[in-house]
CSV table of C-alpha atoms in Angstrom, one decimal:
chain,number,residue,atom,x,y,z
A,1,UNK,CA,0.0,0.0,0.0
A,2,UNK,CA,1.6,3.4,-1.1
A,3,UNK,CA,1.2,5.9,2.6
A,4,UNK,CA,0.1,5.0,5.7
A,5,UNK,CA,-4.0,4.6,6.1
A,6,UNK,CA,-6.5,6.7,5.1
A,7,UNK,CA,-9.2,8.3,7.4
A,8,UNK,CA,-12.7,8.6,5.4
A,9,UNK,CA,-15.3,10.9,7.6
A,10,UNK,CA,-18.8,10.2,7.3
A,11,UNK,CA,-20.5,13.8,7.9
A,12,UNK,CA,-23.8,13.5,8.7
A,13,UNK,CA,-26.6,13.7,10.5
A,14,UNK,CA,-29.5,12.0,12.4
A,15,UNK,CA,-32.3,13.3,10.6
A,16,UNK,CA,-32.3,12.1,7.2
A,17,UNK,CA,-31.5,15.2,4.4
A,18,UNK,CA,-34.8,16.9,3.1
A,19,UNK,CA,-33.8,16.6,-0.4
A,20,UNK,CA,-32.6,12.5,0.4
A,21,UNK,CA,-35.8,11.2,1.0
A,22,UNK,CA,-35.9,7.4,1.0
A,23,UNK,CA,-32.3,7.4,1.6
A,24,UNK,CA,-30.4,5.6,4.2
A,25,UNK,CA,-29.7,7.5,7.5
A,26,UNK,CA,-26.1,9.3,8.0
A,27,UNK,CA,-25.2,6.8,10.6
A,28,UNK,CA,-26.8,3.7,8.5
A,29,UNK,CA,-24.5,4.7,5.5
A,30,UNK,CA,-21.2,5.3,7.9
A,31,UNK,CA,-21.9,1.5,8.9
A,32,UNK,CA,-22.8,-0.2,5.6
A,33,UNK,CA,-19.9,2.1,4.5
A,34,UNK,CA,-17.7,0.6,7.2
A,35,UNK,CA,-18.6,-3.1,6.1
A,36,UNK,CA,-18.6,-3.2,2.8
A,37,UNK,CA,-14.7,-1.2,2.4
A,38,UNK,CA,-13.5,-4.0,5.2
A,39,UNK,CA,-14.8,-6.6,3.0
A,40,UNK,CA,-13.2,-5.1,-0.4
A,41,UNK,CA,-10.2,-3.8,1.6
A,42,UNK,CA,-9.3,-6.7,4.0
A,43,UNK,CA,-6.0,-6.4,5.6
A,44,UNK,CA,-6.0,-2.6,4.4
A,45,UNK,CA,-6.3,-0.6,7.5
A,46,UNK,CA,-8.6,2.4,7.2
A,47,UNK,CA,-9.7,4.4,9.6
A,48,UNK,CA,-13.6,5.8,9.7
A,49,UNK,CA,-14.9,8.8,11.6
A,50,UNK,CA,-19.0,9.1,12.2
A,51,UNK,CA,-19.1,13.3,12.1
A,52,UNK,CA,-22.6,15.0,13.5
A,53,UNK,CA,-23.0,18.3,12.0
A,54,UNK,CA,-25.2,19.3,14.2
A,55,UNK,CA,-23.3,18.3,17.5
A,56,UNK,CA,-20.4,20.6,19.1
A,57,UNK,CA,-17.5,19.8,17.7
A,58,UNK,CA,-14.0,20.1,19.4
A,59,UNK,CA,-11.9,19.0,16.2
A,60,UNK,CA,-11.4,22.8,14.5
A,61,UNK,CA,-11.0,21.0,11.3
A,62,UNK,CA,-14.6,19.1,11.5
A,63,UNK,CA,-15.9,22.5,13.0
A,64,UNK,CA,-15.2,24.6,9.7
A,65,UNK,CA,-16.8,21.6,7.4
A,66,UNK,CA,-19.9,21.1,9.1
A,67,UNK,CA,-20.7,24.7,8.9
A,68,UNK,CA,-19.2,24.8,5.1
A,69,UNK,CA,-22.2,21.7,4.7
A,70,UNK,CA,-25.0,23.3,6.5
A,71,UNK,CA,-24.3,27.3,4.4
A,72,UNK,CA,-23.8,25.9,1.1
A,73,UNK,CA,-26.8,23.5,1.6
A,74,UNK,CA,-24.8,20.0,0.7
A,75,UNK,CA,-26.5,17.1,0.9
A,76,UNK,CA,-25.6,14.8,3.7
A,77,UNK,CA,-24.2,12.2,4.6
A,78,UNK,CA,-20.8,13.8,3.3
A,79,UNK,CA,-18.2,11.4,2.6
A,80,UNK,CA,-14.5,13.0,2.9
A,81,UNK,CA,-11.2,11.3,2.1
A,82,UNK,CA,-8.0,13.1,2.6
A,83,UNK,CA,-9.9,16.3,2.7
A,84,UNK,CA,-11.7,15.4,-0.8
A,85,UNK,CA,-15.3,14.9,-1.0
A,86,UNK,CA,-15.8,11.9,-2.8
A,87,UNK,CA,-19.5,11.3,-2.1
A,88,UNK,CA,-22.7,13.9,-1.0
A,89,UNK,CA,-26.6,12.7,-0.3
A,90,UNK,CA,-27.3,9.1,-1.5
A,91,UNK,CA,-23.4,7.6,-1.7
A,92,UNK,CA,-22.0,5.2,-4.1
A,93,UNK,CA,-20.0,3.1,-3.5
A,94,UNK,CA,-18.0,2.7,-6.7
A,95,UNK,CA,-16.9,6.3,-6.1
A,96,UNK,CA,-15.5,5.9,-2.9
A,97,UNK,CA,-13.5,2.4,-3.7
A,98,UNK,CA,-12.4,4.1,-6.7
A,99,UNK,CA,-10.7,7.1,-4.3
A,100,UNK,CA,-9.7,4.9,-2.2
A,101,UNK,CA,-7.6,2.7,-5.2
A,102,UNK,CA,-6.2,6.5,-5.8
A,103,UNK,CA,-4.7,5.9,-2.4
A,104,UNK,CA,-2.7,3.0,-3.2
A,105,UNK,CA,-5.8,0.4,-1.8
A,106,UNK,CA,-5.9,-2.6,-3.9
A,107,UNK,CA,-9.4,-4.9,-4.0
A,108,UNK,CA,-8.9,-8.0,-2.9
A,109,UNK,CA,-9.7,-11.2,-5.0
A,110,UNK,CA,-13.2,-12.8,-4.8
């Protein structure tokens, strides 16, 4: 693997997002998230981080992009990796193995 693991944040919130209706939770996608990258990625250490927007935050880092989500509107959950969004409202996973493989994460073999 080319650098040392990635963290991917998962910003989000309890409610579900107005315009995401039908869509998963915040928290349900940071799990199923969680699962199905362990299962593609095994023996790639990654680390996840479940982000509340609406919750104090004491990371000044997650501060500033929570209120970024909640003035320009984004659609949650928010999926960050290495500071890049990769994924906004309902998630896909293709798009977040393929920034992961940017990474130097390989897929392991069926």
């Amino acid at each position: 693997m080319g650098k040392e693991r990635i963290e991917i944040i998962v910003y989000g919130a309890d409610q579900v997002c107005a315009s995401c209706v039908n869509a998963p939770s915040s928290r349900d996608t940071y799990e199923w998230l969680d699962a199905a990258l362990s299962r593609k990625f095994p023996e790639q250490p990654f680390q996840m981080t479940y982000v509340d927007i609406f919750k104090e935050q004491h990371v000044e880092a997650h501060k500033d992009f929570c209120q970024q989500i909640i003035e320009d509107d984004l659609f949650y959950p928010v999926v960050v990796i290495e500071d890049e969004i990769v994924g906004e409202g309902i998630i896909q996973l293709k798009k977040i193995v393929q920034a992961m493989e940017q990474h130097g994460y390989r897929i392991a073999e069926q």
